PDB file of C-alpha atoms and ligand atoms in Angstrom:
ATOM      1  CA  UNK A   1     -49.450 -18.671 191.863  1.00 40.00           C
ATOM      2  CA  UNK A   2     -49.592 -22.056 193.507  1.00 40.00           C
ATOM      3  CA  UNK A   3     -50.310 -23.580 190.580  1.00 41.00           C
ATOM      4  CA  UNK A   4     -47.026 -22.290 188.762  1.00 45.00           C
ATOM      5  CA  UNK A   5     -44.095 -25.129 188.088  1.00 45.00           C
ATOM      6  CA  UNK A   6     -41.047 -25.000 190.179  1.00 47.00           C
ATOM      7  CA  UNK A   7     -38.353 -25.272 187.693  1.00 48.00           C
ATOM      8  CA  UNK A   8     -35.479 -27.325 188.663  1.00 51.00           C
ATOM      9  CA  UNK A   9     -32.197 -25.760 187.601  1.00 51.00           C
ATOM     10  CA  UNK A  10     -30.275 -28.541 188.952  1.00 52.00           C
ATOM     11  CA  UNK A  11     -29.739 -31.126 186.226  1.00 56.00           C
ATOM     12  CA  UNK A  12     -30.266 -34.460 188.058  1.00 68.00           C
ATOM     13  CA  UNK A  13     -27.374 -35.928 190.571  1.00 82.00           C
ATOM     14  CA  UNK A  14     -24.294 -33.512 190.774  1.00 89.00           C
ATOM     15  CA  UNK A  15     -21.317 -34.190 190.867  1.00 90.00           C
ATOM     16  CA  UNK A  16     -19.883 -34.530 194.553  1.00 90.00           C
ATOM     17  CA  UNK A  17     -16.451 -33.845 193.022  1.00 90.00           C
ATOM     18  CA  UNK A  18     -16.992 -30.820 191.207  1.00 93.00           C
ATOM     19  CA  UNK A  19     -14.901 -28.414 192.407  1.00 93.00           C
ATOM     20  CA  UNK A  20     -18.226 -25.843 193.193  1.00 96.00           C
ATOM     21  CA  UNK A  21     -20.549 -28.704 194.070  1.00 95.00           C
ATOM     22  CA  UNK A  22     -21.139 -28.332 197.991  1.00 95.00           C
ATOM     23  CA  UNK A  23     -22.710 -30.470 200.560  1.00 94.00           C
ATOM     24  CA  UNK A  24     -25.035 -28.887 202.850  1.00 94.00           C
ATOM     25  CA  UNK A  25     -25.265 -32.397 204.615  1.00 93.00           C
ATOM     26  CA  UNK A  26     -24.148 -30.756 207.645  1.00 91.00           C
ATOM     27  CA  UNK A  27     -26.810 -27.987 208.705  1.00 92.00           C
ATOM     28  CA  UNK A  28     -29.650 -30.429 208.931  1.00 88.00           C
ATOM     29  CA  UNK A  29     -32.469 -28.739 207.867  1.00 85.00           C
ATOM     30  CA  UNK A  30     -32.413 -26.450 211.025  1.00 89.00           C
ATOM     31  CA  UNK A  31     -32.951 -23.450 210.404  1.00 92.00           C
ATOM     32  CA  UNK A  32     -30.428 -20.786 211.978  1.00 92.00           C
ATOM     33  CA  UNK A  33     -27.735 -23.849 211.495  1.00 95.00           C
ATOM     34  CA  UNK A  34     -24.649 -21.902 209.651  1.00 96.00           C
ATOM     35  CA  UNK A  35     -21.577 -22.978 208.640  1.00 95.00           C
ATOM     36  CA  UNK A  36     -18.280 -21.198 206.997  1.00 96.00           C
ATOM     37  CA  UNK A  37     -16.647 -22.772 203.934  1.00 96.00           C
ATOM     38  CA  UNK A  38     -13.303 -21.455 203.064  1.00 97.00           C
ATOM     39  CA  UNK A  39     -11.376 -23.434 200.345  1.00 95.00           C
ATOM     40  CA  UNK A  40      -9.375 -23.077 197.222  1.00 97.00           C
ATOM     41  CA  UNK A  41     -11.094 -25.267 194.057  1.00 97.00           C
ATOM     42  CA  UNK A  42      -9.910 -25.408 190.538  1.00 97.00           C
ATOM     43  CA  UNK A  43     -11.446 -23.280 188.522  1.00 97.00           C
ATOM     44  CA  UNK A  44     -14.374 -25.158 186.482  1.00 95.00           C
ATOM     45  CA  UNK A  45     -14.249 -24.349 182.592  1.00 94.00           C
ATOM     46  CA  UNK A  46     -15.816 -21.443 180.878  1.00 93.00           C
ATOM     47  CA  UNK A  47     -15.798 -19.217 183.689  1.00 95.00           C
ATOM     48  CA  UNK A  48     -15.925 -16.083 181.437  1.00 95.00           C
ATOM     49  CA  UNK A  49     -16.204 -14.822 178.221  1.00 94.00           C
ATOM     50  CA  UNK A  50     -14.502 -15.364 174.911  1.00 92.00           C
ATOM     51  CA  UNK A  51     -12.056 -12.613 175.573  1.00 93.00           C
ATOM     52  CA  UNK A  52     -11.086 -12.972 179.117  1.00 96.00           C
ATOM     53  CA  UNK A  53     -12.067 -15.551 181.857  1.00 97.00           C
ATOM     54  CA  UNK A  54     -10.655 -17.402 185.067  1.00 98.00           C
ATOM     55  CA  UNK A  55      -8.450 -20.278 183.312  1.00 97.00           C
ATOM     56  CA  UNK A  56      -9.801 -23.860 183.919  1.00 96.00           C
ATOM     57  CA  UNK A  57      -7.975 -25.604 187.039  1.00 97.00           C
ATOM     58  CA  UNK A  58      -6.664 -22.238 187.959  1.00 97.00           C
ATOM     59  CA  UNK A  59      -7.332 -21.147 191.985  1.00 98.00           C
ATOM     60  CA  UNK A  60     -10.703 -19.938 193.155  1.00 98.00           C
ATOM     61  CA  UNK A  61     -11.196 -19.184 196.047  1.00 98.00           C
ATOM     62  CA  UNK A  62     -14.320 -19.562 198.470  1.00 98.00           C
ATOM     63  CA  UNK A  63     -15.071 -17.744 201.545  1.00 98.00           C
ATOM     64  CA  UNK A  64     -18.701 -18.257 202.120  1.00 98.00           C
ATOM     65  CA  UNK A  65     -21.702 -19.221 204.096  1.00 97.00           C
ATOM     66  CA  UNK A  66     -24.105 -21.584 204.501  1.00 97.00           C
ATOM     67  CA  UNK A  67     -27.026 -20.790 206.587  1.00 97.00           C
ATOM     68  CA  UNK A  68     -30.462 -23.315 206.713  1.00 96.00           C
ATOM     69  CA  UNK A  69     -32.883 -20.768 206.494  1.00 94.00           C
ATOM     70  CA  UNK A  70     -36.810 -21.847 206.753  1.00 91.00           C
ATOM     71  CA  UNK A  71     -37.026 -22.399 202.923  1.00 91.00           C
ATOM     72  CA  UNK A  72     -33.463 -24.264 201.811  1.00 94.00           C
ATOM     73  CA  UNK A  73     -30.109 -23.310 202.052  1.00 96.00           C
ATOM     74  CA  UNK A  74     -28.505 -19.360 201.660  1.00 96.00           C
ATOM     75  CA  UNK A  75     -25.247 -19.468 200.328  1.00 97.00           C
ATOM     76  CA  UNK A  76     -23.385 -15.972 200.117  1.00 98.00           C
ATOM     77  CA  UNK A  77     -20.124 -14.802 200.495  1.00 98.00           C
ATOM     78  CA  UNK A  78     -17.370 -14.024 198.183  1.00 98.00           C
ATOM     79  CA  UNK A  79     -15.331 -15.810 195.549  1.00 98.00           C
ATOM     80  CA  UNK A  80     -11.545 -14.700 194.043  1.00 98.00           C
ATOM     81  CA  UNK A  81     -10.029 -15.663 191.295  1.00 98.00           C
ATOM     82  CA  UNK A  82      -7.914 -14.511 188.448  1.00 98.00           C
ATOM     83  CA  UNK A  83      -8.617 -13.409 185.098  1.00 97.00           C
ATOM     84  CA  UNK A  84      -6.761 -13.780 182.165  1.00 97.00           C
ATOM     85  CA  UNK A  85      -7.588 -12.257 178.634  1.00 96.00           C
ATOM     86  CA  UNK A  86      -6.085 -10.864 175.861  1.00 94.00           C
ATOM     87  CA  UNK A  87      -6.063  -6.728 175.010  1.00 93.00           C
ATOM     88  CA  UNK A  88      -8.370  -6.216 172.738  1.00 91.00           C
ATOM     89  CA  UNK A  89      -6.097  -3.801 170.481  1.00 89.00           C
ATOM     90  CA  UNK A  90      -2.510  -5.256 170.759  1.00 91.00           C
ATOM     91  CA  UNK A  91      -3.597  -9.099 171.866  1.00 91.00           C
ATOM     92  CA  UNK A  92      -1.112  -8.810 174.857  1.00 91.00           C
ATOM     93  CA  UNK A  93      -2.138 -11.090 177.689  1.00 93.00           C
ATOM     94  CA  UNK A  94      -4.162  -9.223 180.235  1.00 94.00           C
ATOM     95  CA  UNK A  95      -4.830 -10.395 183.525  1.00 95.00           C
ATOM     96  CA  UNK A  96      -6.722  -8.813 186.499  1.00 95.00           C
ATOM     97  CA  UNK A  97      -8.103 -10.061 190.122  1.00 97.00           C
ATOM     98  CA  UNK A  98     -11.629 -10.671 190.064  1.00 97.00           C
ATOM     99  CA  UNK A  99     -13.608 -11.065 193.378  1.00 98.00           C
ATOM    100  CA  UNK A 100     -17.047 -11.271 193.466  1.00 98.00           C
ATOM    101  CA  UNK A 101     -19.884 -11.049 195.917  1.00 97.00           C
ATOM    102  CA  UNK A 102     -22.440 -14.234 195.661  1.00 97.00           C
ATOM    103  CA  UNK A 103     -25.983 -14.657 197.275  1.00 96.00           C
ATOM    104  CA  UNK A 104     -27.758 -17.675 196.275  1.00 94.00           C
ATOM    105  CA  UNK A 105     -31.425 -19.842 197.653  1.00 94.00           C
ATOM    106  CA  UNK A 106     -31.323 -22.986 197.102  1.00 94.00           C
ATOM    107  CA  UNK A 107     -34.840 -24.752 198.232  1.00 92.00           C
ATOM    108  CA  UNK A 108     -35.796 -27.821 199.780  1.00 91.00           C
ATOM    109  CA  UNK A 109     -37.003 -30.097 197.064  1.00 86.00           C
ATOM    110  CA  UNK A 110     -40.265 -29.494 196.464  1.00 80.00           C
ATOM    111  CA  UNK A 111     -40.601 -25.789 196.841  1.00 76.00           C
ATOM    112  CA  UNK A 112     -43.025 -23.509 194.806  1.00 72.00           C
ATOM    113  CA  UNK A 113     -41.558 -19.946 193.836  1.00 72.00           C
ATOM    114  CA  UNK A 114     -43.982 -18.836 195.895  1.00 74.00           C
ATOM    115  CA  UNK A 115     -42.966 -20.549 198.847  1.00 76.00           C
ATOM    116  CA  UNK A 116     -39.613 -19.566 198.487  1.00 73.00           C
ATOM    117  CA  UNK A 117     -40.297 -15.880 197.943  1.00 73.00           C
ATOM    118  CA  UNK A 118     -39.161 -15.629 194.270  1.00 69.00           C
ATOM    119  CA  UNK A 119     -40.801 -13.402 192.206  1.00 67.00           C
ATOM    120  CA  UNK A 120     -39.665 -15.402 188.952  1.00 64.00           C
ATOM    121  CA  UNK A 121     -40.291 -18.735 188.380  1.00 63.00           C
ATOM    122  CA  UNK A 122     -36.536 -20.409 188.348  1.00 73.00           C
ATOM    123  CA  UNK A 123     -35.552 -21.890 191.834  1.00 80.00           C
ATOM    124  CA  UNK A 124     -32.582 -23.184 192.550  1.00 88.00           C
ATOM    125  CA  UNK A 125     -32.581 -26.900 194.090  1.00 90.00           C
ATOM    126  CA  UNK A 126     -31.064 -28.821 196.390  1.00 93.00           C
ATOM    127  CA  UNK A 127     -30.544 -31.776 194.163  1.00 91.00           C
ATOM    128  CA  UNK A 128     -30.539 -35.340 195.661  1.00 91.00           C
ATOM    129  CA  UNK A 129     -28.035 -36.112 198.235  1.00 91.00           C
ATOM    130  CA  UNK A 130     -28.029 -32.590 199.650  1.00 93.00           C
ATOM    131  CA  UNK A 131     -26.066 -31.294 197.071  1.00 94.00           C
ATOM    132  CA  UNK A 132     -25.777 -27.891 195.477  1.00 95.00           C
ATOM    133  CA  UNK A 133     -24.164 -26.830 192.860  1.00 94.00           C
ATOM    134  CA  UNK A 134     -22.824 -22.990 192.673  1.00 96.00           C
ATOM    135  CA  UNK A 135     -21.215 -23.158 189.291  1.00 95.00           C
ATOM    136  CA  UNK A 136     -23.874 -21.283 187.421  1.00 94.00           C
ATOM    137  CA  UNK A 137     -24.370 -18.380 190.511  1.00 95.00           C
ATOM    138  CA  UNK A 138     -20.346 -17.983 190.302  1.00 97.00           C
ATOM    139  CA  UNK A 139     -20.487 -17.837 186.609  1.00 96.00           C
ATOM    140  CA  UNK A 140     -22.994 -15.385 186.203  1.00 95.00           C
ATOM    141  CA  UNK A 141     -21.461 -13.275 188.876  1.00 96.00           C
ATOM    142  CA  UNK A 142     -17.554 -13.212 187.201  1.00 97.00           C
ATOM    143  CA  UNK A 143     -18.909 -13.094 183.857  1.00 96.00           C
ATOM    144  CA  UNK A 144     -20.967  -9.924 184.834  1.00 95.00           C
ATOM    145  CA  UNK A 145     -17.525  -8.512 186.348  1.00 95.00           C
ATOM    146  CA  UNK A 146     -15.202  -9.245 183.699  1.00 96.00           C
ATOM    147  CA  UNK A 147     -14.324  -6.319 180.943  1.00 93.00           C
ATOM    148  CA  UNK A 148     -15.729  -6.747 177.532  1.00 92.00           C
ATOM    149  CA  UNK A 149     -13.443  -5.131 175.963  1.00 92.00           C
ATOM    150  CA  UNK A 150     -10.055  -6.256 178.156  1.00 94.00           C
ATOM    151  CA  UNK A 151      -7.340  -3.427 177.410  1.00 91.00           C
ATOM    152  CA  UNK A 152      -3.548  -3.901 179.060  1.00 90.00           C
ATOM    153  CA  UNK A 153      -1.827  -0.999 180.425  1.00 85.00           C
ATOM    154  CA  UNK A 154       1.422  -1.143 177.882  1.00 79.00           C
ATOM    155  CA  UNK A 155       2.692   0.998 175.153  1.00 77.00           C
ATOM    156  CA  UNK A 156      -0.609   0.080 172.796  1.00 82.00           C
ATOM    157  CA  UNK A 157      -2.684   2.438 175.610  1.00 69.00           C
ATOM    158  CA  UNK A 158      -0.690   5.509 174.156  1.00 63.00           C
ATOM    159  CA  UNK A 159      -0.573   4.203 170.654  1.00 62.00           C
ATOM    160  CA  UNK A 160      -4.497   4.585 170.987  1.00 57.00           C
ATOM    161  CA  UNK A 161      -4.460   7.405 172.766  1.00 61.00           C
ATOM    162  CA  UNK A 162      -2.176   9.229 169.863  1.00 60.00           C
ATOM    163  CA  UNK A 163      -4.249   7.462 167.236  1.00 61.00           C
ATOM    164  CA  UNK A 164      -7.405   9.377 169.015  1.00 59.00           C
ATOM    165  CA  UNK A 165      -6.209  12.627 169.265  1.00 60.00           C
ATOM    166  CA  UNK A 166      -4.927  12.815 165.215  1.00 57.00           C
ATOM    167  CA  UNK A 167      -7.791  11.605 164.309  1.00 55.00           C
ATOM    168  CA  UNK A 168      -9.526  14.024 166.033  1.00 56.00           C
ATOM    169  CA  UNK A 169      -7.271  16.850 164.568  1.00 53.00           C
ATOM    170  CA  UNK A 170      -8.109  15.385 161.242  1.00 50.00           C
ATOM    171  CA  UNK A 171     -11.775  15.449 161.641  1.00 50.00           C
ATOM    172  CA  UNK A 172     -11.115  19.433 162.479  1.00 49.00           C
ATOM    173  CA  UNK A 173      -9.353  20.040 159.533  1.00 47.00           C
ATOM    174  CA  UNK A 174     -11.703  18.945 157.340  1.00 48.00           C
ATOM    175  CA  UNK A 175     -14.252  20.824 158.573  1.00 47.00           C
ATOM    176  CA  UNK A 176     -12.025  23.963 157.475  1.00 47.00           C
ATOM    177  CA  UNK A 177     -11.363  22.581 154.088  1.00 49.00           C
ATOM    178  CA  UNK A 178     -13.194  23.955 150.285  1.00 51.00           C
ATOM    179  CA  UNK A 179     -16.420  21.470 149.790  1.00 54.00           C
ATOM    180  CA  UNK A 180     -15.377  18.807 146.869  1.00 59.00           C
ATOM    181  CA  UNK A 181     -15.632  21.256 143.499  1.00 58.00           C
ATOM    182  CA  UNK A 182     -18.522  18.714 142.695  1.00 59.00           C
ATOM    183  CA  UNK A 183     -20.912  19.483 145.419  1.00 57.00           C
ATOM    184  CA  UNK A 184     -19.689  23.187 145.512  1.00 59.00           C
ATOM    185  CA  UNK A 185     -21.561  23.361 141.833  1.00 60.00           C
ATOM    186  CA  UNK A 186     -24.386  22.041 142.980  1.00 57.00           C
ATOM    187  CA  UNK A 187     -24.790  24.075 145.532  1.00 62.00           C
ATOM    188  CA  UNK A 188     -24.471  26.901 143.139  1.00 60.00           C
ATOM    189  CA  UNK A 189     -27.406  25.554 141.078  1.00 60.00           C
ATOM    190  CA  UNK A 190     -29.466  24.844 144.212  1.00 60.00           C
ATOM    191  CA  UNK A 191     -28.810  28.303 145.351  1.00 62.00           C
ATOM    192  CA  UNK A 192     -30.094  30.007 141.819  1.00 61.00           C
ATOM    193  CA  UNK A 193     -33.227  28.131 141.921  1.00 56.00           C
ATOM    194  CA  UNK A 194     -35.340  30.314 144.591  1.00 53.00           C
ATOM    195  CA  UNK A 195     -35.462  33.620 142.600  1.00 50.00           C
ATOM    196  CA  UNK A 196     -34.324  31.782 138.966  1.00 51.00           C
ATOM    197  CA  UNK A 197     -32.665  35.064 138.099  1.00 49.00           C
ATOM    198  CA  UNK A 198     -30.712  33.589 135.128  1.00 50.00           C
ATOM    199  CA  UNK A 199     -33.765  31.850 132.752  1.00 48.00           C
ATOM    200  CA  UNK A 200     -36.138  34.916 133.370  1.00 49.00           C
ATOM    201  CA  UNK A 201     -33.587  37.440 132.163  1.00 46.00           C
ATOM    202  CA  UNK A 202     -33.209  35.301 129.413  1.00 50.00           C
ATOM    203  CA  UNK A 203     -36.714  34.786 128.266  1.00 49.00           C
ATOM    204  CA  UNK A 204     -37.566  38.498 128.617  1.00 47.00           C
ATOM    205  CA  UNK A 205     -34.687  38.942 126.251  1.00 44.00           C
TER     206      UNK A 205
HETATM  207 ZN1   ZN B   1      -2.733  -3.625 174.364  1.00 53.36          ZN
END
């Protein structure tokens, strides 16, 4: 266990500008320090998925926490945004509020997994100048609330919805309907085979 790798998600020096880069400068290293961040950032890019995703620049908004705990940093709290997609059967623009619920370690440089309780061997760092960055937490938490399959509320709903039920009518109906003459022969033949009534009559004759 001790002798596991911490790997450092961080990539080098963040970015004190980036809109979800925070400084947790303040708390000191003491543990039981906390402090409340509230603040609307631009959205960073790619916060979703192909089909729907909070636009880039767009409001986010932060309500969280920071709390030095013995290990690093806890960051939690929740993040709001809003998504905007396209339907997936008409291509209307969708959009829809997304909040989301974040919880997030970041360790002292340094840490082992172990140390900081992870079962898994990814810690999150705090990268030089007591940064963090919470871009990939509040990715992975929108992109996990986001629709896959975005549909808008509009006339294309019950355009579905009628498509559904005649095909479901159709399916029915051909249930009811003769076999194909084709298959309805060889049926015929298969059936014969068991007791092959026809070529015994006719060799006895
Ligand atoms: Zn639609």
């Amino acid at each position: 266990m001790g002798g596991r790798a911490v790997v450092k998600v961080h990539e080098g020096r963040l970015d004190p500008n980036a809109p979800l880069v925070l400084s947790t400068h303040e708390l000191g290293r003491r543990p039981g320090t906390m402090r409340t961040l509230r603040r609307t950032v631009p959205a960073p890019a790619d916060l979703g998925i192909a089909v729907i995703g909070v636009p880039e620049g767009s409001d986010l908004e932060l309500d969280l926490r920071l709390e030095a705990v013995m290990e690093g940093v806890l960051v939690s709290g929740t993040v709001r945004g809003r998504a905007v997609g396209e339907c997936v059967r008409c291509l209307t623009e969708v959009s829809q509020d997304v909040e989301v619920e974040v919880q997030e370690l970041f360790a002292y440089p340094g840490k082992t997994p172990a140390e900081v309780g992870e079962d898994d061997d990814e810690v999150r760092e705090i990268a030089p100048g007591e940064l963090i960055d919470l871009e990939p937490t509040v990715r992975d938490a929108i992109v996990l609330e986001l629709p896959f399959q975005p549909e808008c509320d509009g006339p294309c709903q019950q355009d579905y919805e009628i498509g559904v039920s005649e095909r479901t009518l159709g399916e029915a109906e051909d249930t009811e309907e003769p076999a194909d003459p084709r298959w309805a022969a060889l049926q015929g033949l298969l059936e014969q085979q068991p007791g092959q009534t026809p070529s015994d009559t006719r060799e006895k004759s």
